[in-house]
Every structure is written in structure tokens, then in C-alpha cells.
Tab-separated table of C-alpha atoms in Angstrom:
chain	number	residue	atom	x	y	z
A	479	UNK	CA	0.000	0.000	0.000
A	480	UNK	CA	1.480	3.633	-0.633
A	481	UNK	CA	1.577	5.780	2.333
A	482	UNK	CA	3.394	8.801	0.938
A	483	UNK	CA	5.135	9.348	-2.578
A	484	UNK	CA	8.742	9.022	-2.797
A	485	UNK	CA	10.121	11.586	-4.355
A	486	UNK	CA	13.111	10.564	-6.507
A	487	UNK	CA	13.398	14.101	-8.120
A	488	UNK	CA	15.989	14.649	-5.380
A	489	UNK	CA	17.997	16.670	-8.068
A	490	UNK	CA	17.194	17.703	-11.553
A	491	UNK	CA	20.273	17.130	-14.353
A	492	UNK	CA	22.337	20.458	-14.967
A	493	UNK	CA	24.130	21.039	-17.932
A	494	UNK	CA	27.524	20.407	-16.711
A	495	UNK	CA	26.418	16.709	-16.477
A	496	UNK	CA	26.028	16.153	-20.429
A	497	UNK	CA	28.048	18.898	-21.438
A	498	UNK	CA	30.826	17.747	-23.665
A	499	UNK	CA	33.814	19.615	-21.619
A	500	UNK	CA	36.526	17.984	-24.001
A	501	UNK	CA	36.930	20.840	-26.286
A	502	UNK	CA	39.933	21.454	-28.899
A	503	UNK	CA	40.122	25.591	-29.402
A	504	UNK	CA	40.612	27.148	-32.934
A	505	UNK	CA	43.757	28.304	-33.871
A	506	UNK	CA	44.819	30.017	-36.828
A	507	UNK	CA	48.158	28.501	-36.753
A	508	UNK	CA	46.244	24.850	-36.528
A	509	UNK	CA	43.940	25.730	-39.130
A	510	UNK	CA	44.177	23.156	-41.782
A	511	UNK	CA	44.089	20.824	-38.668
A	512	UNK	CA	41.286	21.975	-37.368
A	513	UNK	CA	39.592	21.620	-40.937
A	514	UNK	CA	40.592	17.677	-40.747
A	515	UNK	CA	39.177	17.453	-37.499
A	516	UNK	CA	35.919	18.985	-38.049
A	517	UNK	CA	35.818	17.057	-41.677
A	518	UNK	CA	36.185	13.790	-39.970
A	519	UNK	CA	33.815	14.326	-37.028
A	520	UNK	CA	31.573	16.359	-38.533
A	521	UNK	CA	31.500	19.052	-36.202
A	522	UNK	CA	30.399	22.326	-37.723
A	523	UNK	CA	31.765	24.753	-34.667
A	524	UNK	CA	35.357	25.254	-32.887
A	525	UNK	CA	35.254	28.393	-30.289
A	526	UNK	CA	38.005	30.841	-29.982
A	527	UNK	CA	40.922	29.976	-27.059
A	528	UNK	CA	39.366	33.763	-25.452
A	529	UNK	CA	35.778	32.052	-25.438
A	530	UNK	CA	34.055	34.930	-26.886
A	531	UNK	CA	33.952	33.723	-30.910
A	532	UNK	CA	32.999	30.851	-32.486
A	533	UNK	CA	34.554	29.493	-35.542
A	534	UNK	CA	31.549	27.695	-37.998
A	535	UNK	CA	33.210	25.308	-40.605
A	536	UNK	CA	31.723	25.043	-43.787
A	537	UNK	CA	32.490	21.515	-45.390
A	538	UNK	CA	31.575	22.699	-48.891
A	539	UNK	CA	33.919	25.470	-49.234
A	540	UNK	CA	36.404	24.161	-46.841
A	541	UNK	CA	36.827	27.221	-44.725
A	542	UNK	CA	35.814	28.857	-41.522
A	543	UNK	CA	34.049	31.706	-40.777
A	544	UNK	CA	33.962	33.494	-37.547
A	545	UNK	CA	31.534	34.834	-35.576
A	546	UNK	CA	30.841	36.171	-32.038
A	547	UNK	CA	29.154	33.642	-29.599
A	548	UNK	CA	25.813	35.184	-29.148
A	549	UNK	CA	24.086	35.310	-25.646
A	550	UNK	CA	21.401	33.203	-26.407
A	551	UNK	CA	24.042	31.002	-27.148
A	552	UNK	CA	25.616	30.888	-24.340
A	553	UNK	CA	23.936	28.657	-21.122
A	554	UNK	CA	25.885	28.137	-17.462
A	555	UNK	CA	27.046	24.779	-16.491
A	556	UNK	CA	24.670	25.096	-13.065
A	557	UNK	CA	21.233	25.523	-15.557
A	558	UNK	CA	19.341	22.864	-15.731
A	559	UNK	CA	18.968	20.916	-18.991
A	560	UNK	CA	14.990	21.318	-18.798
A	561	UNK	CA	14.818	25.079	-18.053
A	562	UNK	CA	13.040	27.108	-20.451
A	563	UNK	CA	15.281	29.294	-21.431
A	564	UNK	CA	17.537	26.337	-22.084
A	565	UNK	CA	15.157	24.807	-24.443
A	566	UNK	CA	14.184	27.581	-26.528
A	567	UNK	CA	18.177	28.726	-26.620
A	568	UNK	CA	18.083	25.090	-29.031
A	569	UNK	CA	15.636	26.340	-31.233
A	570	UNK	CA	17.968	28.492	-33.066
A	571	UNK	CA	21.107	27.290	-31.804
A	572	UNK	CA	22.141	24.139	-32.343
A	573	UNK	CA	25.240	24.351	-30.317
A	574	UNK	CA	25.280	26.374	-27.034
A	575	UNK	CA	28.569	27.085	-25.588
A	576	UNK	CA	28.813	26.333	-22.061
A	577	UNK	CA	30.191	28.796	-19.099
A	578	UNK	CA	31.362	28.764	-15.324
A	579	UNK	CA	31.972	31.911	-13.923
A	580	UNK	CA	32.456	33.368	-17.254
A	581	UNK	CA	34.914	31.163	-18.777
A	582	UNK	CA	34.389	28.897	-21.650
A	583	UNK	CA	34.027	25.166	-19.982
A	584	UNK	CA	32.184	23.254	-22.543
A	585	UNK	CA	29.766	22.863	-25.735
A	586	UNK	CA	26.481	21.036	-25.407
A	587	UNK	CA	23.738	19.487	-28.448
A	588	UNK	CA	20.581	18.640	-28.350
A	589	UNK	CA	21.832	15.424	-28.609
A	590	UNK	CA	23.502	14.980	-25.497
A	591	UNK	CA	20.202	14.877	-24.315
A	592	UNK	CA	20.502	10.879	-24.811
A	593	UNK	CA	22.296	9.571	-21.980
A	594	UNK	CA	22.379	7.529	-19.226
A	595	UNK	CA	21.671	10.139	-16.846
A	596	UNK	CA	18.660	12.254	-18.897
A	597	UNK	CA	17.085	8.654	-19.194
A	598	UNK	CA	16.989	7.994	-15.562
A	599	UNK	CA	15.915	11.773	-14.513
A	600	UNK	CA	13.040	11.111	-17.227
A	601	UNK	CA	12.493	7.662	-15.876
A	602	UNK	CA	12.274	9.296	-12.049
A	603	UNK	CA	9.258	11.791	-13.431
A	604	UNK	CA	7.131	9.252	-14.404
A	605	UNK	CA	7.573	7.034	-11.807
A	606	UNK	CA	6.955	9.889	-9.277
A	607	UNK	CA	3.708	11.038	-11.329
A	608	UNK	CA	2.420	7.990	-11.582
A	609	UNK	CA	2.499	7.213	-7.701
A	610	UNK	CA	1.247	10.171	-7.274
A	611	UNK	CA	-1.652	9.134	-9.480
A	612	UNK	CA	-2.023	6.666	-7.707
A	613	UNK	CA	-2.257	8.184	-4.372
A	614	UNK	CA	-5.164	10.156	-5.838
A	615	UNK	CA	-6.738	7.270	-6.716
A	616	UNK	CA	-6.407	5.799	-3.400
A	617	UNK	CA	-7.398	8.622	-1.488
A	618	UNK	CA	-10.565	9.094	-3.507
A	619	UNK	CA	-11.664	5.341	-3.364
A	620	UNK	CA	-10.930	5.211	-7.381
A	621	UNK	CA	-10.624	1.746	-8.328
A	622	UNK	CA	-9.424	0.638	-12.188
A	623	UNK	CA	-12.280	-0.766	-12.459
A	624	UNK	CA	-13.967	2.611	-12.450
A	625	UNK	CA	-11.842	4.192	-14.478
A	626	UNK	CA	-12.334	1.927	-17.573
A	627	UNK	CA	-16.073	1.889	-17.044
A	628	UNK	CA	-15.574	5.900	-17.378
A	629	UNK	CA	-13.443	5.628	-20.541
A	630	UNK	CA	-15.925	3.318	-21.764
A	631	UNK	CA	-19.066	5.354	-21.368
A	632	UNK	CA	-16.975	8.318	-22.843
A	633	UNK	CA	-16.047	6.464	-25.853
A	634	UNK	CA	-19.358	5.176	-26.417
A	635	UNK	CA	-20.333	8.760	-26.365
A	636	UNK	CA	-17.935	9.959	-28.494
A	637	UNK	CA	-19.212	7.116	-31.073
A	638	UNK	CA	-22.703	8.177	-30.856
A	639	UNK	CA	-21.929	11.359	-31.824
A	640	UNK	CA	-19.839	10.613	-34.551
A	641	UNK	CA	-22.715	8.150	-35.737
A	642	UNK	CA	-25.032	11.085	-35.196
A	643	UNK	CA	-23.164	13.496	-37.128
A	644	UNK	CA	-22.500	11.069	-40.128
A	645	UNK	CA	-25.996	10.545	-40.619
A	646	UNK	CA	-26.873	14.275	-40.839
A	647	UNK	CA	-24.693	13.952	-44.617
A	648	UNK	CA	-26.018	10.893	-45.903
């Protein structure tokens, strides 16, 4: 029988915790390195050693281009990977450039959303809403049994409707 809910959202994942923190810098004495590098790993961005530009490499033409890392690209290691501003920072970023205390630490994707420890935070949500659900259901003397019968008459409803509505075009 469940008491209480456990809560197992003892800590939400920051970015730090995904955050690819292996970086290699652009250099403009390294460049035709840095062109194999991003060629071969097909990696489109290579910040500055000062952390304030970003070098894009374009495959087609072979070169880089640089550019000043943007605000909205930039997200601190502490933020956590679900917050808002996180998210919509992705929409028109696909790289954000990750900071501690103002100094260059790390780059993060959108796809180092798939590890171990997103899966298991994500795992934890569910598990916690769905003892919570059924704490609810417990405390309100909701059985399955009435629940189907409720999706059932609902359904049934729904297809009356739809029968009722058909016929009005026929």
C-alpha cells in the first residue's frame, strides 16, 4: 500500500552533467588541422581559445568563418537541462557554448540529451507522477475498475456522436 510518494526528483540534471567539456580551441596557426578534425567528425563549430567567438566550418567550401558567440548562445554549467530558457536557446542554436563563472568550460547538443543520466531523470518523473496518481486514486476510493467503465461510457459517447453526425450527410 502507498503511504506517501517518494520523491526521486531529489535533483534535476544540470548542464555540466552532459556537457561535452573535451573541447579542442581554434587556432589560426592549426587551421588546416582543425579543418581535418571537423571534416572527420563532422562538427560544424570550434570556439576561440578567449571564449568569446565561435569558428563555424563550412564543409563545402572548406573554410571557416567566424563569428561572435551570441548570448542566447551561451547557457551556465549550473542551468538545468529542462529550463526554459535552455530549451528555446536550441531552437535556433544548435550548439550552445557552455560557461562557469564566465569562462568557456564546454559545448552542449541537443543530442547529449541521450544519456544515461537524462534517461533515468526522465524515468524518475514518471515514476513519481504515476504514484502520485495513484495516491489520488487511493485517497478518492478510485478503483481501475472505475476508471475503464468511465473511458468506456466516454467512448461510447464519443461514437454516438460521430454516428449522429455522419448521418446528418447521408
Amino acid at each position: 500500500m502507498i503511504n506517501e510518494p517518494i520523491n526521486f526528483l531529489n535533483k534535476d540534471v544540470k548542464v555540466y552533467e552532459i556537457a561535452t567539456k573535451e573541447i579542442l580551441f581554434f587556432l589560426d596557426e592549426k587551421e588546416s588541422d582543425c579543418k581535418r578534425f571537423c571534416a572527420k567528425r563532422n562538427i560544424s563549430f570550434m570556439p576561440s581559445i578567449t571564449g568569446k567567438n565561435v569558428y563555424k566550418y563550412d564543409q563545402i567550401y572548406n573554410n571557416f568563418t567566424e563569428f561572435e558567440i551570441k548570448e542566447e548562445q551561451k547557457v551556465d554549467d549550473e542551468q538545468y537541462i529542462f529550463d526554459n530558457r535552455m530549451l528555446d536557446s536550441f531552437k535556433n542554436n544548435p550548439v550552445l557554448f557552455v560557461y562557469s563563472k564566465g569562462s568557456l568550460k564546454g559545448v552542449i547538443h541537443f543530442c547529449d540529451y541521450n544519456r544515461n543520466v537524462v534517461y533515468v531523470y526522465v524515468y524518475s518523473v514518471l515514476l513519481e507522477f504515476e504514484r502520485l496518481l495513484r495516491l489520488f486514486l487511493i485517497k478518492n476510493n478510485i478503483e481501475e475498475n472505475d476508471i475503464f467503465i468511465e473511458l468506456q461510457i466516454k467512448n461510447e459517447s464519443k461514437i454516438k456522436k460521430r454516428r449522429s453526425w455522419s448521418s446528418l450527410w447521408r
